């Protein structure tokens, strides 16, 4: 197929498995061009680039990603990650259970309503600019603030919510991390002591 494509298009590029003199196999990127020299003769140029290190790095990234996914999916805490536009890129099953709803492609200003996030008394929805995830996207770090979630499956769920910005190597905010922990039993116990 490689040579046929080159014959039709005059150029071809793809990945192949190369074999070194010692018999070792390696990943390589191959490109080939047909051209006519100054005498009008058809000639071929072939370039091979060893990409085995690149492929090994990609495999390491995939292993790390699988490990990270396993950690996030198997924690009891709700974990959500957004990009800098506030779109969810991670939303684990524990978060779905705590909030009682699936992640949504919601505009930031709908989050309190969509996820039923209220003040701890349950009297009013949290204003958009006070939502931990929005504050994190603006550079603030939040630790263990208590909110009431009116979970459609469970009823009242009190959460301790922590959030922080995610920054790139230049310190620019590229997203946010939110971790929710169910503290309903502890919260109600403390309230009964008052």
PDB file of C-alpha atoms in Angstrom:
ATOM      1  CA  UNK A   1       0.000   0.000   0.000  1.00  0.00           C
ATOM      2  CA  UNK A   2       2.924   2.344   0.792  1.00  0.00           C
ATOM      3  CA  UNK A   3       4.416   2.142  -2.713  1.00  0.00           C
ATOM      4  CA  UNK A   4       1.014   2.216  -4.423  1.00  0.00           C
ATOM      5  CA  UNK A   5       0.076   5.400  -2.580  1.00  0.00           C
ATOM      6  CA  UNK A   6       3.394   6.964  -3.569  1.00  0.00           C
ATOM      7  CA  UNK A   7       2.827   5.950  -7.227  1.00  0.00           C
ATOM      8  CA  UNK A   8      -0.612   7.617  -7.221  1.00  0.00           C
ATOM      9  CA  UNK A   9       0.135  10.746  -5.170  1.00  0.00           C
ATOM     10  CA  UNK A  10       3.849  11.181  -5.805  1.00  0.00           C
ATOM     11  CA  UNK A  11       4.404  11.323  -2.037  1.00  0.00           C
ATOM     12  CA  UNK A  12       3.664   9.093   0.922  1.00  0.00           C
ATOM     13  CA  UNK A  13       4.237   9.235   4.657  1.00  0.00           C
ATOM     14  CA  UNK A  14       3.543   6.623   7.299  1.00  0.00           C
ATOM     15  CA  UNK A  15       4.861   4.537  10.138  1.00  0.00           C
ATOM     16  CA  UNK A  16       6.748   1.300   9.682  1.00  0.00           C
ATOM     17  CA  UNK A  17       8.690  -1.157  11.751  1.00  0.00           C
ATOM     18  CA  UNK A  18      12.372  -0.943  10.900  1.00  0.00           C
ATOM     19  CA  UNK A  19      14.993  -3.618  11.477  1.00  0.00           C
ATOM     20  CA  UNK A  20      18.475  -2.645  12.590  1.00  0.00           C
ATOM     21  CA  UNK A  21      21.610  -4.505  11.447  1.00  0.00           C
ATOM     22  CA  UNK A  22      21.633  -6.395  14.738  1.00  0.00           C
ATOM     23  CA  UNK A  23      18.059  -7.624  14.079  1.00  0.00           C
ATOM     24  CA  UNK A  24      16.422  -5.305  16.612  1.00  0.00           C
ATOM     25  CA  UNK A  25      13.041  -3.938  15.522  1.00  0.00           C
ATOM     26  CA  UNK A  26      12.170  -0.253  15.987  1.00  0.00           C
ATOM     27  CA  UNK A  27       9.333   2.149  15.195  1.00  0.00           C
ATOM     28  CA  UNK A  28      10.107   4.551  12.397  1.00  0.00           C
ATOM     29  CA  UNK A  29       8.382   7.218  10.370  1.00  0.00           C
ATOM     30  CA  UNK A  30       8.922   6.792   6.648  1.00  0.00           C
ATOM     31  CA  UNK A  31       8.352   9.318   3.909  1.00  0.00           C
ATOM     32  CA  UNK A  32       9.029   8.938   0.234  1.00  0.00           C
ATOM     33  CA  UNK A  33       8.737  11.306  -2.720  1.00  0.00           C
ATOM     34  CA  UNK A  34       8.855  10.697  -6.449  1.00  0.00           C
ATOM     35  CA  UNK A  35      10.535  13.454  -8.443  1.00  0.00           C
ATOM     36  CA  UNK A  36      12.052  14.070 -11.816  1.00  0.00           C
ATOM     37  CA  UNK A  37      15.688  15.121 -12.015  1.00  0.00           C
ATOM     38  CA  UNK A  38      17.100  17.670 -14.483  1.00  0.00           C
ATOM     39  CA  UNK A  39      17.415  14.944 -17.163  1.00  0.00           C
ATOM     40  CA  UNK A  40      13.728  14.070 -16.837  1.00  0.00           C
ATOM     41  CA  UNK A  41      14.458  10.766 -15.101  1.00  0.00           C
ATOM     42  CA  UNK A  42      12.097   9.560 -12.373  1.00  0.00           C
ATOM     43  CA  UNK A  43      13.863   9.368  -9.008  1.00  0.00           C
ATOM     44  CA  UNK A  44      12.867   8.521  -5.461  1.00  0.00           C
ATOM     45  CA  UNK A  45      13.793  10.043  -2.132  1.00  0.00           C
ATOM     46  CA  UNK A  46      13.176   8.022   1.043  1.00  0.00           C
ATOM     47  CA  UNK A  47      13.599   9.291   4.599  1.00  0.00           C
ATOM     48  CA  UNK A  48      13.382   7.133   7.729  1.00  0.00           C
ATOM     49  CA  UNK A  49      13.207   8.681  11.167  1.00  0.00           C
ATOM     50  CA  UNK A  50      13.588   6.578  14.315  1.00  0.00           C
ATOM     51  CA  UNK A  51      10.554   7.362  16.516  1.00  0.00           C
ATOM     52  CA  UNK A  52      11.018   4.513  19.004  1.00  0.00           C
ATOM     53  CA  UNK A  53      11.805   6.907  21.894  1.00  0.00           C
ATOM     54  CA  UNK A  54       8.705   8.953  21.082  1.00  0.00           C
ATOM     55  CA  UNK A  55       6.548   5.789  21.072  1.00  0.00           C
ATOM     56  CA  UNK A  56       8.086   4.639  24.374  1.00  0.00           C
ATOM     57  CA  UNK A  57       7.246   8.038  25.919  1.00  0.00           C
ATOM     58  CA  UNK A  58       3.682   7.815  24.592  1.00  0.00           C
ATOM     59  CA  UNK A  59       3.312   4.365  26.164  1.00  0.00           C
ATOM     60  CA  UNK A  60       4.547   5.736  29.508  1.00  0.00           C
ATOM     61  CA  UNK A  61       2.002   8.564  29.311  1.00  0.00           C
ATOM     62  CA  UNK A  62      -0.772   6.049  28.610  1.00  0.00           C
ATOM     63  CA  UNK A  63       0.255   3.940  31.624  1.00  0.00           C
ATOM     64  CA  UNK A  64       0.286   7.045  33.851  1.00  0.00           C
ATOM     65  CA  UNK A  65      -3.114   8.097  32.491  1.00  0.00           C
ATOM     66  CA  UNK A  66      -4.588   4.673  33.264  1.00  0.00           C
ATOM     67  CA  UNK A  67      -3.130   4.857  36.771  1.00  0.00           C
ATOM     68  CA  UNK A  68      -4.530   8.356  37.325  1.00  0.00           C
ATOM     69  CA  UNK A  69      -7.946   7.260  36.032  1.00  0.00           C
ATOM     70  CA  UNK A  70      -7.928   4.278  38.398  1.00  0.00           C
ATOM     71  CA  UNK A  71      -7.079   6.515  41.373  1.00  0.00           C
ATOM     72  CA  UNK A  72      -9.758   9.080  40.497  1.00  0.00           C
ATOM     73  CA  UNK A  73     -12.410   6.452  39.787  1.00  0.00           C
ATOM     74  CA  UNK A  74     -11.761   4.483  42.976  1.00  0.00           C
ATOM     75  CA  UNK A  75     -11.700   7.268  45.539  1.00  0.00           C
ATOM     76  CA  UNK A  76     -14.654   7.926  47.846  1.00  0.00           C
ATOM     77  CA  UNK A  77     -14.330  11.672  47.350  1.00  0.00           C
ATOM     78  CA  UNK A  78     -16.023  13.422  44.474  1.00  0.00           C
ATOM     79  CA  UNK A  79     -13.397  14.708  42.059  1.00  0.00           C
ATOM     80  CA  UNK A  80     -13.988  17.080  39.165  1.00  0.00           C
ATOM     81  CA  UNK A  81     -11.508  18.849  36.910  1.00  0.00           C
ATOM     82  CA  UNK A  82     -12.348  21.628  34.472  1.00  0.00           C
ATOM     83  CA  UNK A  83     -10.379  23.255  31.701  1.00  0.00           C
ATOM     84  CA  UNK A  84      -9.855  27.033  31.796  1.00  0.00           C
ATOM     85  CA  UNK A  85     -13.254  27.579  30.129  1.00  0.00           C
ATOM     86  CA  UNK A  86     -14.963  25.706  32.966  1.00  0.00           C
ATOM     87  CA  UNK A  87     -15.777  22.618  30.911  1.00  0.00           C
ATOM     88  CA  UNK A  88     -15.519  19.345  32.817  1.00  0.00           C
ATOM     89  CA  UNK A  89     -12.707  17.051  31.697  1.00  0.00           C
ATOM     90  CA  UNK A  90     -12.913  14.726  34.730  1.00  0.00           C
ATOM     91  CA  UNK A  91     -16.026  14.024  36.785  1.00  0.00           C
ATOM     92  CA  UNK A  92     -15.758  10.799  38.771  1.00  0.00           C
ATOM     93  CA  UNK A  93     -18.539   8.449  39.858  1.00  0.00           C
ATOM     94  CA  UNK A  94     -18.285   9.547  43.493  1.00  0.00           C
ATOM     95  CA  UNK A  95     -19.039  13.131  42.389  1.00  0.00           C
ATOM     96  CA  UNK A  96     -22.092  11.932  40.460  1.00  0.00           C
ATOM     97  CA  UNK A  97     -23.304  10.068  43.545  1.00  0.00           C
ATOM     98  CA  UNK A  98     -22.710  13.035  45.876  1.00  0.00           C
ATOM     99  CA  UNK A  99     -24.487  15.531  43.616  1.00  0.00           C
ATOM    100  CA  UNK A 100     -27.142  13.134  42.379  1.00  0.00           C
ATOM    101  CA  UNK A 101     -26.743  14.282  38.779  1.00  0.00           C
ATOM    102  CA  UNK A 102     -24.530  13.513  35.801  1.00  0.00           C
ATOM    103  CA  UNK A 103     -21.954  16.075  34.665  1.00  0.00           C
ATOM    104  CA  UNK A 104     -23.497  18.589  32.332  1.00  0.00           C
ATOM    105  CA  UNK A 105     -22.272  20.873  29.616  1.00  0.00           C
ATOM    106  CA  UNK A 106     -23.437  23.806  31.641  1.00  0.00           C
ATOM    107  CA  UNK A 107     -22.480  27.411  31.485  1.00  0.00           C
ATOM    108  CA  UNK A 108     -20.708  28.498  34.667  1.00  0.00           C
ATOM    109  CA  UNK A 109     -23.651  30.602  35.770  1.00  0.00           C
ATOM    110  CA  UNK A 110     -25.904  27.517  35.815  1.00  0.00           C
ATOM    111  CA  UNK A 111     -23.746  25.354  38.082  1.00  0.00           C
ATOM    112  CA  UNK A 112     -25.419  26.246  41.396  1.00  0.00           C
ATOM    113  CA  UNK A 113     -28.861  25.546  39.934  1.00  0.00           C
ATOM    114  CA  UNK A 114     -27.819  22.476  37.936  1.00  0.00           C
ATOM    115  CA  UNK A 115     -26.048  20.851  40.879  1.00  0.00           C
ATOM    116  CA  UNK A 116     -28.422  22.217  43.589  1.00  0.00           C
ATOM    117  CA  UNK A 117     -25.631  23.924  45.565  1.00  0.00           C
ATOM    118  CA  UNK A 118     -27.040  25.868  48.519  1.00  0.00           C
ATOM    119  CA  UNK A 119     -25.681  27.639  51.569  1.00  0.00           C
ATOM    120  CA  UNK A 120     -25.430  25.391  54.609  1.00  0.00           C
ATOM    121  CA  UNK A 121     -28.878  26.538  55.833  1.00  0.00           C
ATOM    122  CA  UNK A 122     -30.390  25.471  52.514  1.00  0.00           C
ATOM    123  CA  UNK A 123     -32.193  28.776  52.009  1.00  0.00           C
ATOM    124  CA  UNK A 124     -30.479  30.143  48.918  1.00  0.00           C
ATOM    125  CA  UNK A 125     -28.464  28.993  45.945  1.00  0.00           C
ATOM    126  CA  UNK A 126     -24.812  29.986  46.058  1.00  0.00           C
ATOM    127  CA  UNK A 127     -24.143  33.051  43.868  1.00  0.00           C
ATOM    128  CA  UNK A 128     -22.015  32.216  40.837  1.00  0.00           C
ATOM    129  CA  UNK A 129     -19.004  34.251  41.956  1.00  0.00           C
ATOM    130  CA  UNK A 130     -18.992  32.397  45.307  1.00  0.00           C
ATOM    131  CA  UNK A 131     -18.972  28.872  43.855  1.00  0.00           C
ATOM    132  CA  UNK A 132     -15.683  27.143  44.790  1.00  0.00           C
ATOM    133  CA  UNK A 133     -15.051  26.011  41.207  1.00  0.00           C
ATOM    134  CA  UNK A 134     -15.500  29.557  39.851  1.00  0.00           C
ATOM    135  CA  UNK A 135     -13.281  31.011  42.558  1.00  0.00           C
ATOM    136  CA  UNK A 136     -10.607  28.411  41.723  1.00  0.00           C
ATOM    137  CA  UNK A 137     -10.766  29.393  38.051  1.00  0.00           C
ATOM    138  CA  UNK A 138     -10.004  32.940  39.225  1.00  0.00           C
ATOM    139  CA  UNK A 139      -6.946  31.821  41.211  1.00  0.00           C
ATOM    140  CA  UNK A 140      -8.357  31.258  44.698  1.00  0.00           C
ATOM    141  CA  UNK A 141      -7.700  28.136  46.777  1.00  0.00           C
ATOM    142  CA  UNK A 142     -10.628  26.961  48.902  1.00  0.00           C
ATOM    143  CA  UNK A 143     -10.317  24.498  51.788  1.00  0.00           C
ATOM    144  CA  UNK A 144     -13.185  22.572  53.367  1.00  0.00           C
ATOM    145  CA  UNK A 145     -16.068  25.002  52.925  1.00  0.00           C
ATOM    146  CA  UNK A 146     -19.443  23.496  53.816  1.00  0.00           C
ATOM    147  CA  UNK A 147     -22.363  23.519  51.378  1.00  0.00           C
ATOM    148  CA  UNK A 148     -25.746  21.830  51.250  1.00  0.00           C
ATOM    149  CA  UNK A 149     -26.563  19.853  48.132  1.00  0.00           C
ATOM    150  CA  UNK A 150     -30.212  19.055  47.516  1.00  0.00           C
ATOM    151  CA  UNK A 151     -29.473  15.677  45.955  1.00  0.00           C
ATOM    152  CA  UNK A 152     -32.485  14.426  43.940  1.00  0.00           C
ATOM    153  CA  UNK A 153     -31.743  10.806  44.981  1.00  0.00           C
ATOM    154  CA  UNK A 154     -30.571  11.220  48.594  1.00  0.00           C
ATOM    155  CA  UNK A 155     -32.105  14.468  49.797  1.00  0.00           C
ATOM    156  CA  UNK A 156     -29.951  16.836  51.841  1.00  0.00           C
ATOM    157  CA  UNK A 157     -26.236  16.086  51.567  1.00  0.00           C
ATOM    158  CA  UNK A 158     -23.682  18.284  53.336  1.00  0.00           C
ATOM    159  CA  UNK A 159     -20.370  18.511  51.515  1.00  0.00           C
ATOM    160  CA  UNK A 160     -16.985  19.803  52.509  1.00  0.00           C
ATOM    161  CA  UNK A 161     -15.695  21.298  49.274  1.00  0.00           C
ATOM    162  CA  UNK A 162     -12.104  22.156  48.458  1.00  0.00           C
ATOM    163  CA  UNK A 163     -11.009  23.693  45.165  1.00  0.00           C
ATOM    164  CA  UNK A 164      -7.830  25.028  43.651  1.00  0.00           C
ATOM    165  CA  UNK A 165      -6.615  26.414  40.343  1.00  0.00           C
ATOM    166  CA  UNK A 166      -4.534  24.205  38.066  1.00  0.00           C
ATOM    167  CA  UNK A 167      -1.605  26.142  36.613  1.00  0.00           C
ATOM    168  CA  UNK A 168       0.801  25.451  33.780  1.00  0.00           C
ATOM    169  CA  UNK A 169       4.589  25.783  34.031  1.00  0.00           C
ATOM    170  CA  UNK A 170       4.266  29.560  33.469  1.00  0.00           C
ATOM    171  CA  UNK A 171       1.790  30.017  36.318  1.00  0.00           C
ATOM    172  CA  UNK A 172      -1.175  30.560  33.974  1.00  0.00           C
ATOM    173  CA  UNK A 173      -4.477  29.058  35.130  1.00  0.00           C
ATOM    174  CA  UNK A 174      -5.449  26.237  32.775  1.00  0.00           C
ATOM    175  CA  UNK A 175      -8.270  24.715  34.829  1.00  0.00           C
ATOM    176  CA  UNK A 176      -9.531  23.875  38.269  1.00  0.00           C
ATOM    177  CA  UNK A 177      -9.696  20.907  40.628  1.00  0.00           C
ATOM    178  CA  UNK A 178     -12.647  20.395  42.980  1.00  0.00           C
ATOM    179  CA  UNK A 179     -12.846  17.711  45.666  1.00  0.00           C
ATOM    180  CA  UNK A 180     -16.134  17.083  47.502  1.00  0.00           C
ATOM    181  CA  UNK A 181     -16.391  15.024  50.687  1.00  0.00           C
ATOM    182  CA  UNK A 182     -19.677  13.893  52.251  1.00  0.00           C
ATOM    183  CA  UNK A 183     -19.800  15.173  55.841  1.00  0.00           C
ATOM    184  CA  UNK A 184     -23.566  14.838  56.345  1.00  0.00           C
ATOM    185  CA  UNK A 185     -23.340  12.616  59.464  1.00  0.00           C
ATOM    186  CA  UNK A 186     -20.661  14.748  61.129  1.00  0.00           C
ATOM    187  CA  UNK A 187     -22.420  18.003  60.266  1.00  0.00           C
ATOM    188  CA  UNK A 188     -25.799  16.871  61.607  1.00  0.00           C
ATOM    189  CA  UNK A 189     -24.143  15.508  64.746  1.00  0.00           C
ATOM    190  CA  UNK A 190     -22.447  18.885  65.413  1.00  0.00           C
ATOM    191  CA  UNK A 191     -25.707  20.720  64.732  1.00  0.00           C
ATOM    192  CA  UNK A 192     -27.553  18.522  67.269  1.00  0.00           C
ATOM    193  CA  UNK A 193     -24.943  19.374  69.909  1.00  0.00           C
ATOM    194  CA  UNK A 194     -25.738  23.091  69.626  1.00  0.00           C
TER     195      UNK A 194
END
